[in-house]
PDB file of C-alpha atoms in Angstrom:
ATOM      1  CA  UNK A   1      29.491  78.442  21.031  1.00  0.00           C
ATOM      2  CA  UNK A   2      26.736  75.441  21.218  1.00  0.00           C
ATOM      3  CA  UNK A   3      23.540  76.224  21.886  1.00  0.00           C
ATOM      4  CA  UNK A   4      20.182  74.077  22.506  1.00  0.00           C
ATOM      5  CA  UNK A   5      18.868  75.872  19.047  1.00  0.00           C
ATOM      6  CA  UNK A   6      22.236  75.533  17.351  1.00  0.00           C
ATOM      7  CA  UNK A   7      22.548  71.749  17.831  1.00  0.00           C
ATOM      8  CA  UNK A   8      18.671  71.636  16.946  1.00  0.00           C
ATOM      9  CA  UNK A   9      17.597  69.709  13.531  1.00  0.00           C
ATOM     10  CA  UNK A  10      14.825  72.385  11.210  1.00  0.00           C
ATOM     11  CA  UNK A  11      11.737  71.452   9.638  1.00  0.00           C
ATOM     12  CA  UNK A  12      11.926  73.842   6.692  1.00  0.00           C
ATOM     13  CA  UNK A  13      13.686  76.480   8.463  1.00  0.00           C
ATOM     14  CA  UNK A  14      11.400  76.552  11.343  1.00  0.00           C
ATOM     15  CA  UNK A  15      11.809  74.243  14.950  1.00  0.00           C
ATOM     16  CA  UNK A  16      10.572  70.926  14.670  1.00  0.00           C
ATOM     17  CA  UNK A  17       7.349  70.783  15.884  1.00  0.00           C
ATOM     18  CA  UNK A  18       6.865  67.127  16.829  1.00  0.00           C
ATOM     19  CA  UNK A  19       8.266  63.640  17.916  1.00  0.00           C
ATOM     20  CA  UNK A  20       9.240  62.434  14.023  1.00  0.00           C
ATOM     21  CA  UNK A  21       8.369  58.681  15.497  1.00  0.00           C
ATOM     22  CA  UNK A  22       4.882  60.227  15.266  1.00  0.00           C
ATOM     23  CA  UNK A  23       2.124  57.056  14.348  1.00  0.00           C
ATOM     24  CA  UNK A  24       0.175  57.446  11.125  1.00  0.00           C
ATOM     25  CA  UNK A  25      -2.331  55.829   9.515  1.00  0.00           C
ATOM     26  CA  UNK A  26      -1.756  52.156   7.716  1.00  0.00           C
ATOM     27  CA  UNK A  27      -3.796  53.166   4.733  1.00  0.00           C
ATOM     28  CA  UNK A  28      -0.559  55.009   4.046  1.00  0.00           C
ATOM     29  CA  UNK A  29       1.185  51.522   4.308  1.00  0.00           C
ATOM     30  CA  UNK A  30      -1.431  50.154   2.139  1.00  0.00           C
ATOM     31  CA  UNK A  31      -1.098  52.401  -0.750  1.00  0.00           C
ATOM     32  CA  UNK A  32       2.680  51.160  -0.481  1.00  0.00           C
ATOM     33  CA  UNK A  33       2.216  48.130  -1.656  1.00  0.00           C
ATOM     34  CA  UNK A  34      -0.385  49.622  -4.179  1.00  0.00           C
ATOM     35  CA  UNK A  35       2.565  50.898  -5.731  1.00  0.00           C
ATOM     36  CA  UNK A  36       5.175  47.704  -5.441  1.00  0.00           C
ATOM     37  CA  UNK A  37       1.790  46.131  -7.198  1.00  0.00           C
ATOM     38  CA  UNK A  38       1.761  48.376 -10.489  1.00  0.00           C
ATOM     39  CA  UNK A  39       5.306  48.816 -10.279  1.00  0.00           C
ATOM     40  CA  UNK A  40       5.330  44.899 -10.731  1.00  0.00           C
ATOM     41  CA  UNK A  41       2.751  45.473 -13.903  1.00  0.00           C
ATOM     42  CA  UNK A  42       4.438  48.289 -15.229  1.00  0.00           C
ATOM     43  CA  UNK A  43       7.980  46.125 -15.531  1.00  0.00           C
ATOM     44  CA  UNK A  44       6.140  43.698 -17.448  1.00  0.00           C
ATOM     45  CA  UNK A  45       5.367  46.231 -19.558  1.00  0.00           C
ATOM     46  CA  UNK A  46       8.541  46.481 -21.316  1.00  0.00           C
ATOM     47  CA  UNK A  47       9.709  43.557 -22.767  1.00  0.00           C
ATOM     48  CA  UNK A  48       6.394  44.052 -25.257  1.00  0.00           C
ATOM     49  CA  UNK A  49       8.296  47.335 -26.327  1.00  0.00           C
ATOM     50  CA  UNK A  50      10.976  45.550 -28.657  1.00  0.00           C
ATOM     51  CA  UNK A  51       9.028  43.346 -30.201  1.00  0.00           C
ATOM     52  CA  UNK A  52       5.438  45.279 -30.658  1.00  0.00           C
ATOM     53  CA  UNK A  53       5.405  45.673 -34.004  1.00  0.00           C
ATOM     54  CA  UNK A  54       8.008  43.072 -35.067  1.00  0.00           C
ATOM     55  CA  UNK A  55       6.079  39.591 -35.611  1.00  0.00           C
ATOM     56  CA  UNK A  56       2.796  40.180 -35.156  1.00  0.00           C
ATOM     57  CA  UNK A  57      -0.226  41.800 -33.253  1.00  0.00           C
ATOM     58  CA  UNK A  58      -0.564  38.863 -31.263  1.00  0.00           C
ATOM     59  CA  UNK A  59       1.479  40.891 -28.074  1.00  0.00           C
ATOM     60  CA  UNK A  60      -0.416  43.691 -28.790  1.00  0.00           C
ATOM     61  CA  UNK A  61      -3.428  42.446 -28.572  1.00  0.00           C
ATOM     62  CA  UNK A  62      -2.339  40.872 -24.703  1.00  0.00           C
ATOM     63  CA  UNK A  63      -1.183  44.182 -23.993  1.00  0.00           C
ATOM     64  CA  UNK A  64      -4.403  45.545 -24.363  1.00  0.00           C
ATOM     65  CA  UNK A  65      -5.931  43.034 -22.254  1.00  0.00           C
ATOM     66  CA  UNK A  66      -3.156  43.505 -19.695  1.00  0.00           C
ATOM     67  CA  UNK A  67      -3.815  47.690 -20.279  1.00  0.00           C
ATOM     68  CA  UNK A  68      -7.761  46.443 -19.449  1.00  0.00           C
ATOM     69  CA  UNK A  69      -6.127  45.142 -16.127  1.00  0.00           C
ATOM     70  CA  UNK A  70      -4.892  47.734 -14.709  1.00  0.00           C
ATOM     71  CA  UNK A  71      -7.035  50.270 -16.345  1.00  0.00           C
ATOM     72  CA  UNK A  72      -9.772  49.088 -14.214  1.00  0.00           C
ATOM     73  CA  UNK A  73      -7.523  49.048 -11.306  1.00  0.00           C
ATOM     74  CA  UNK A  74      -6.986  52.324 -11.687  1.00  0.00           C
ATOM     75  CA  UNK A  75     -10.691  53.186 -11.901  1.00  0.00           C
ATOM     76  CA  UNK A  76     -11.519  50.878  -8.998  1.00  0.00           C
ATOM     77  CA  UNK A  77      -8.811  53.094  -7.120  1.00  0.00           C
ATOM     78  CA  UNK A  78      -9.325  56.625  -7.744  1.00  0.00           C
ATOM     79  CA  UNK A  79     -13.385  55.874  -6.784  1.00  0.00           C
ATOM     80  CA  UNK A  80     -12.778  53.682  -3.838  1.00  0.00           C
ATOM     81  CA  UNK A  81      -9.770  54.300  -2.196  1.00  0.00           C
ATOM     82  CA  UNK A  82      -9.434  58.218  -3.161  1.00  0.00           C
ATOM     83  CA  UNK A  83     -13.234  58.893  -1.763  1.00  0.00           C
ATOM     84  CA  UNK A  84     -12.232  57.441   1.597  1.00  0.00           C
ATOM     85  CA  UNK A  85      -9.421  59.437   1.982  1.00  0.00           C
ATOM     86  CA  UNK A  86     -11.147  62.686   1.731  1.00  0.00           C
ATOM     87  CA  UNK A  87     -11.671  61.896   5.886  1.00  0.00           C
ATOM     88  CA  UNK A  88      -8.497  62.626   6.752  1.00  0.00           C
TER      89      UNK A  88
ATOM     90  CA  UNK B   1      29.915  33.635 -11.455  1.00  0.00           C
ATOM     91  CA  UNK B   2      30.799  30.944  -9.506  1.00  0.00           C
ATOM     92  CA  UNK B   3      33.115  34.207  -7.290  1.00  0.00           C
ATOM     93  CA  UNK B   4      28.851  35.848  -6.808  1.00  0.00           C
ATOM     94  CA  UNK B   5      26.961  32.737  -6.234  1.00  0.00           C
ATOM     95  CA  UNK B   6      29.533  31.598  -3.435  1.00  0.00           C
ATOM     96  CA  UNK B   7      28.803  35.822  -2.191  1.00  0.00           C
ATOM     97  CA  UNK B   8      24.913  35.181  -2.486  1.00  0.00           C
ATOM     98  CA  UNK B   9      24.941  32.765  -0.548  1.00  0.00           C
ATOM     99  CA  UNK B  10      26.743  33.907   1.808  1.00  0.00           C
ATOM    100  CA  UNK B  11      24.407  37.198   1.630  1.00  0.00           C
ATOM    101  CA  UNK B  12      21.314  34.436   1.458  1.00  0.00           C
ATOM    102  CA  UNK B  13      22.906  32.876   5.434  1.00  0.00           C
ATOM    103  CA  UNK B  14      23.572  36.550   7.050  1.00  0.00           C
ATOM    104  CA  UNK B  15      19.383  37.156   6.831  1.00  0.00           C
ATOM    105  CA  UNK B  16      19.379  34.456   8.700  1.00  0.00           C
ATOM    106  CA  UNK B  17      21.885  35.027  11.133  1.00  0.00           C
ATOM    107  CA  UNK B  18      22.258  39.107  11.623  1.00  0.00           C
ATOM    108  CA  UNK B  19      21.600  40.152  14.803  1.00  0.00           C
ATOM    109  CA  UNK B  20      18.525  42.563  14.384  1.00  0.00           C
ATOM    110  CA  UNK B  21      15.616  42.629  11.613  1.00  0.00           C
ATOM    111  CA  UNK B  22      16.979  45.724   9.835  1.00  0.00           C
ATOM    112  CA  UNK B  23      20.491  44.095   9.512  1.00  0.00           C
ATOM    113  CA  UNK B  24      18.926  40.926   7.775  1.00  0.00           C
ATOM    114  CA  UNK B  25      16.721  43.273   5.649  1.00  0.00           C
ATOM    115  CA  UNK B  26      20.185  45.373   5.227  1.00  0.00           C
ATOM    116  CA  UNK B  27      22.166  41.395   4.074  1.00  0.00           C
ATOM    117  CA  UNK B  28      18.198  40.559   1.550  1.00  0.00           C
ATOM    118  CA  UNK B  29      19.642  43.914   0.074  1.00  0.00           C
ATOM    119  CA  UNK B  30      22.775  42.669  -0.597  1.00  0.00           C
ATOM    120  CA  UNK B  31      21.430  39.960  -1.944  1.00  0.00           C
ATOM    121  CA  UNK B  32      19.416  41.197  -4.188  1.00  0.00           C
ATOM    122  CA  UNK B  33      21.599  43.569  -5.353  1.00  0.00           C
ATOM    123  CA  UNK B  34      24.685  39.891  -5.663  1.00  0.00           C
ATOM    124  CA  UNK B  35      21.476  38.783  -8.050  1.00  0.00           C
ATOM    125  CA  UNK B  36      21.438  41.125 -10.092  1.00  0.00           C
ATOM    126  CA  UNK B  37      24.720  41.026 -10.338  1.00  0.00           C
ATOM    127  CA  UNK B  38      24.631  37.058 -11.436  1.00  0.00           C
ATOM    128  CA  UNK B  39      21.541  38.106 -13.749  1.00  0.00           C
ATOM    129  CA  UNK B  40      23.737  41.240 -15.837  1.00  0.00           C
ATOM    130  CA  UNK B  41      27.003  38.744 -15.758  1.00  0.00           C
ATOM    131  CA  UNK B  42      24.722  35.889 -17.839  1.00  0.00           C
ATOM    132  CA  UNK B  43      23.287  38.719 -20.411  1.00  0.00           C
ATOM    133  CA  UNK B  44      20.175  39.131 -18.817  1.00  0.00           C
ATOM    134  CA  UNK B  45      20.412  42.997 -18.572  1.00  0.00           C
ATOM    135  CA  UNK B  46      16.596  44.061 -18.064  1.00  0.00           C
ATOM    136  CA  UNK B  47      15.284  41.778 -15.105  1.00  0.00           C
ATOM    137  CA  UNK B  48      19.444  42.462 -13.791  1.00  0.00           C
ATOM    138  CA  UNK B  49      17.934  46.392 -14.140  1.00  0.00           C
ATOM    139  CA  UNK B  50      14.542  44.803 -12.442  1.00  0.00           C
ATOM    140  CA  UNK B  51      15.962  43.639 -10.025  1.00  0.00           C
ATOM    141  CA  UNK B  52      17.349  46.949  -8.334  1.00  0.00           C
ATOM    142  CA  UNK B  53      14.408  48.634  -9.671  1.00  0.00           C
ATOM    143  CA  UNK B  54      11.763  46.667  -8.386  1.00  0.00           C
ATOM    144  CA  UNK B  55      13.331  44.634  -5.206  1.00  0.00           C
ATOM    145  CA  UNK B  56      16.085  46.711  -4.398  1.00  0.00           C
ATOM    146  CA  UNK B  57      14.669  50.189  -5.010  1.00  0.00           C
ATOM    147  CA  UNK B  58       9.935  49.379  -3.118  1.00  0.00           C
ATOM    148  CA  UNK B  59      10.720  45.414  -2.093  1.00  0.00           C
ATOM    149  CA  UNK B  60      13.036  46.001   0.450  1.00  0.00           C
ATOM    150  CA  UNK B  61      12.310  49.506   1.344  1.00  0.00           C
ATOM    151  CA  UNK B  62       8.734  48.068   2.308  1.00  0.00           C
ATOM    152  CA  UNK B  63      10.391  45.444   4.173  1.00  0.00           C
ATOM    153  CA  UNK B  64      12.140  48.315   6.059  1.00  0.00           C
ATOM    154  CA  UNK B  65       9.252  50.519   6.551  1.00  0.00           C
ATOM    155  CA  UNK B  66       7.566  47.241   8.408  1.00  0.00           C
ATOM    156  CA  UNK B  67       9.713  46.605  10.692  1.00  0.00           C
ATOM    157  CA  UNK B  68      10.603  50.386  11.075  1.00  0.00           C
ATOM    158  CA  UNK B  69       5.964  49.757  11.762  1.00  0.00           C
ATOM    159  CA  UNK B  70       5.917  46.526  13.968  1.00  0.00           C
ATOM    160  CA  UNK B  71       8.745  46.906  16.673  1.00  0.00           C
ATOM    161  CA  UNK B  72       9.370  43.145  16.764  1.00  0.00           C
ATOM    162  CA  UNK B  73      12.775  41.745  17.915  1.00  0.00           C
ATOM    163  CA  UNK B  74      14.509  38.700  16.277  1.00  0.00           C
ATOM    164  CA  UNK B  75      14.001  36.845  19.752  1.00  0.00           C
ATOM    165  CA  UNK B  76      10.700  37.870  20.454  1.00  0.00           C
ATOM    166  CA  UNK B  77      10.041  36.268  16.368  1.00  0.00           C
ATOM    167  CA  UNK B  78      12.208  33.033  18.094  1.00  0.00           C
ATOM    168  CA  UNK B  79      10.543  32.792  20.876  1.00  0.00           C
ATOM    169  CA  UNK B  80       7.092  32.839  19.037  1.00  0.00           C
ATOM    170  CA  UNK B  81       8.725  29.733  17.259  1.00  0.00           C
ATOM    171  CA  UNK B  82       9.618  27.552  19.446  1.00  0.00           C
ATOM    172  CA  UNK B  83       6.273  28.754  21.773  1.00  0.00           C
ATOM    173  CA  UNK B  84       4.026  28.593  18.773  1.00  0.00           C
ATOM    174  CA  UNK B  85       5.435  26.069  17.002  1.00  0.00           C
ATOM    175  CA  UNK B  86       7.336  23.920  19.027  1.00  0.00           C
ATOM    176  CA  UNK B  87      10.887  24.316  17.621  1.00  0.00           C
ATOM    177  CA  UNK B  88      13.947  23.941  20.095  1.00  0.00           C
ATOM    178  CA  UNK B  89      16.250  26.769  19.701  1.00  0.00           C
ATOM    179  CA  UNK B  90      19.178  25.004  18.053  1.00  0.00           C
ATOM    180  CA  UNK B  91      16.579  23.673  16.154  1.00  0.00           C
ATOM    181  CA  UNK B  92      15.111  26.768  14.443  1.00  0.00           C
ATOM    182  CA  UNK B  93      18.633  27.893  13.583  1.00  0.00           C
ATOM    183  CA  UNK B  94      19.634  24.944  10.871  1.00  0.00           C
ATOM    184  CA  UNK B  95      15.908  25.214   9.974  1.00  0.00           C
ATOM    185  CA  UNK B  96      16.256  28.328   8.756  1.00  0.00           C
ATOM    186  CA  UNK B  97      20.028  28.373   7.791  1.00  0.00           C
ATOM    187  CA  UNK B  98      18.748  25.112   5.648  1.00  0.00           C
ATOM    188  CA  UNK B  99      15.689  26.518   3.743  1.00  0.00           C
ATOM    189  CA  UNK B 100      17.590  29.334   2.800  1.00  0.00           C
ATOM    190  CA  UNK B 101      20.869  27.745   1.426  1.00  0.00           C
ATOM    191  CA  UNK B 102      18.064  25.213  -0.379  1.00  0.00           C
ATOM    192  CA  UNK B 103      15.857  28.457  -1.523  1.00  0.00           C
ATOM    193  CA  UNK B 104      18.877  29.377  -3.342  1.00  0.00           C
ATOM    194  CA  UNK B 105      20.358  26.892  -4.475  1.00  0.00           C
ATOM    195  CA  UNK B 106      16.933  26.457  -6.686  1.00  0.00           C
ATOM    196  CA  UNK B 107      16.384  30.046  -7.787  1.00  0.00           C
ATOM    197  CA  UNK B 108      19.810  29.722  -8.793  1.00  0.00           C
ATOM    198  CA  UNK B 109      19.533  26.323 -10.662  1.00  0.00           C
ATOM    199  CA  UNK B 110      16.301  27.970 -12.459  1.00  0.00           C
ATOM    200  CA  UNK B 111      17.719  30.830 -13.486  1.00  0.00           C
ATOM    201  CA  UNK B 112      20.712  28.827 -14.637  1.00  0.00           C
ATOM    202  CA  UNK B 113      18.443  26.068 -16.744  1.00  0.00           C
ATOM    203  CA  UNK B 114      15.564  28.390 -17.764  1.00  0.00           C
ATOM    204  CA  UNK B 115      19.173  30.993 -19.384  1.00  0.00           C
ATOM    205  CA  UNK B 116      20.541  27.605 -21.431  1.00  0.00           C
ATOM    206  CA  UNK B 117      16.921  26.968 -22.864  1.00  0.00           C
ATOM    207  CA  UNK B 118      16.865  30.781 -23.946  1.00  0.00           C
ATOM    208  CA  UNK B 119      19.891  30.457 -25.918  1.00  0.00           C
ATOM    209  CA  UNK B 120      20.353  26.414 -26.859  1.00  0.00           C
ATOM    210  CA  UNK B 121      16.358  25.343 -28.252  1.00  0.00           C
ATOM    211  CA  UNK B 122      18.104  21.493 -28.082  1.00  0.00           C
ATOM    212  CA  UNK B 123      17.942  18.995 -25.066  1.00  0.00           C
ATOM    213  CA  UNK B 124      19.671  20.016 -21.768  1.00  0.00           C
ATOM    214  CA  UNK B 125      21.719  18.266 -20.292  1.00  0.00           C
ATOM    215  CA  UNK B 126      24.780  18.013 -17.986  1.00  0.00           C
ATOM    216  CA  UNK B 127      26.821  17.779 -20.294  1.00  0.00           C
ATOM    217  CA  UNK B 128      25.202  20.789 -22.320  1.00  0.00           C
ATOM    218  CA  UNK B 129      25.390  22.772 -20.106  1.00  0.00           C
ATOM    219  CA  UNK B 130      29.198  21.663 -19.757  1.00  0.00           C
ATOM    220  CA  UNK B 131      29.506  22.073 -23.376  1.00  0.00           C
ATOM    221  CA  UNK B 132      28.199  25.132 -23.737  1.00  0.00           C
ATOM    222  CA  UNK B 133      30.083  27.026 -20.378  1.00  0.00           C
ATOM    223  CA  UNK B 134      29.847  30.066 -22.057  1.00  0.00           C
ATOM    224  CA  UNK B 135      26.755  30.575 -22.867  1.00  0.00           C
ATOM    225  CA  UNK B 136      26.561  34.516 -21.627  1.00  0.00           C
ATOM    226  CA  UNK B 137      28.462  34.817 -25.348  1.00  0.00           C
ATOM    227  CA  UNK B 138      26.174  33.330 -26.499  1.00  0.00           C
ATOM    228  CA  UNK B 139      23.171  36.029 -25.499  1.00  0.00           C
ATOM    229  CA  UNK B 140      24.154  39.256 -26.597  1.00  0.00           C
ATOM    230  CA  UNK B 141      24.144  37.693 -30.312  1.00  0.00           C
ATOM    231  CA  UNK B 142      19.986  38.745 -30.370  1.00  0.00           C
ATOM    232  CA  UNK B 143      18.866  42.136 -27.269  1.00  0.00           C
ATOM    233  CA  UNK B 144      17.620  39.663 -23.842  1.00  0.00           C
ATOM    234  CA  UNK B 145      14.607  42.148 -23.996  1.00  0.00           C
ATOM    235  CA  UNK B 146      13.875  40.734 -27.494  1.00  0.00           C
ATOM    236  CA  UNK B 147      13.874  37.564 -26.590  1.00  0.00           C
ATOM    237  CA  UNK B 148      12.603  38.555 -22.990  1.00  0.00           C
ATOM    238  CA  UNK B 149       9.368  40.003 -25.062  1.00  0.00           C
ATOM    239  CA  UNK B 150       9.009  36.493 -26.860  1.00  0.00           C
ATOM    240  CA  UNK B 151       9.206  34.434 -24.110  1.00  0.00           C
ATOM    241  CA  UNK B 152       6.686  36.175 -22.425  1.00  0.00           C
ATOM    242  CA  UNK B 153       4.313  37.728 -25.223  1.00  0.00           C
ATOM    243  CA  UNK B 154       4.508  34.411 -27.668  1.00  0.00           C
ATOM    244  CA  UNK B 155       5.895  30.967 -25.777  1.00  0.00           C
ATOM    245  CA  UNK B 156       4.102  31.674 -22.986  1.00  0.00           C
ATOM    246  CA  UNK B 157       1.501  34.400 -23.117  1.00  0.00           C
ATOM    247  CA  UNK B 158      -1.074  32.216 -21.261  1.00  0.00           C
ATOM    248  CA  UNK B 159       1.162  32.212 -17.908  1.00  0.00           C
ATOM    249  CA  UNK B 160       1.925  35.568 -18.072  1.00  0.00           C
ATOM    250  CA  UNK B 161      -2.237  36.525 -18.942  1.00  0.00           C
ATOM    251  CA  UNK B 162      -2.769  34.455 -15.778  1.00  0.00           C
ATOM    252  CA  UNK B 163      -0.080  35.945 -13.575  1.00  0.00           C
ATOM    253  CA  UNK B 164      -1.537  39.468 -14.977  1.00  0.00           C
ATOM    254  CA  UNK B 165      -5.072  38.061 -13.453  1.00  0.00           C
ATOM    255  CA  UNK B 166      -3.592  36.968 -10.484  1.00  0.00           C
ATOM    256  CA  UNK B 167      -1.533  40.785 -10.017  1.00  0.00           C
ATOM    257  CA  UNK B 168      -4.882  42.448 -10.885  1.00  0.00           C
ATOM    258  CA  UNK B 169      -6.044  40.080  -7.252  1.00  0.00           C
ATOM    259  CA  UNK B 170      -4.012  41.148  -5.396  1.00  0.00           C
ATOM    260  CA  UNK B 171      -4.238  45.008  -6.581  1.00  0.00           C
ATOM    261  CA  UNK B 172      -8.417  44.342  -5.475  1.00  0.00           C
ATOM    262  CA  UNK B 173      -7.321  42.969  -2.259  1.00  0.00           C
ATOM    263  CA  UNK B 174      -5.520  45.371  -0.967  1.00  0.00           C
ATOM    264  CA  UNK B 175      -7.934  48.255  -2.620  1.00  0.00           C
ATOM    265  CA  UNK B 176     -10.909  46.440  -0.849  1.00  0.00           C
ATOM    266  CA  UNK B 177      -8.326  46.759   2.887  1.00  0.00           C
ATOM    267  CA  UNK B 178      -8.315  49.797   1.536  1.00  0.00           C
ATOM    268  CA  UNK B 179     -11.484  51.166   2.014  1.00  0.00           C
TER     269      UNK B 179
END
């Protein structure tokens, strides 16, 4: 016999607390954009792997500059953005 | 191969013609998938996988997310174009189709020419393309990832460095906005 409780959607075994189409902070969206940029940067690492120790140290030097800039970005993200997320 | 290109063009034009923005984004995913298949068919496996992982896995999902976030309909955007850019409705439609077709033809031409220039470092003109129209077969002789690595880190290392700086600047921008 279908009733309201039976046809309800559940949230981790509980009845839903609120509407799922709720408003949320735009910072989450921007964090997703940051993820995209890191995704692109890490995709550029892949072609380095097969030539890493075959044609001298030059590609490794470039990838080290690469890693340095990436590390700087991660450091800034952890110090600036992470602290601002503490508020929420 | 030509069949795949025609399918890419059809789906790219469908992106502009789809009735709703969600369907446009889904057609964009189809376009990316077909572009990935095209790259796989000419022997660029890494780029094909990157199209799947980065474009469909991340960028298209982000587009869907944006469409969900700002609930604009296509008519609102069209109205905006008509009122602010001052184009007629029919003209905007034709411009959209022409721009998409041109963009994708340009991108495909670039892909074909770059692949040719990597596998055959001789001067390439139209007769060369016709002569080596089976260039996909030659690409398997050396690993595509290896040749991409040599191209990126040896031949075009300066362009790669500039790209890295641009990407870093973009992420700094996001961090500053996030702050």
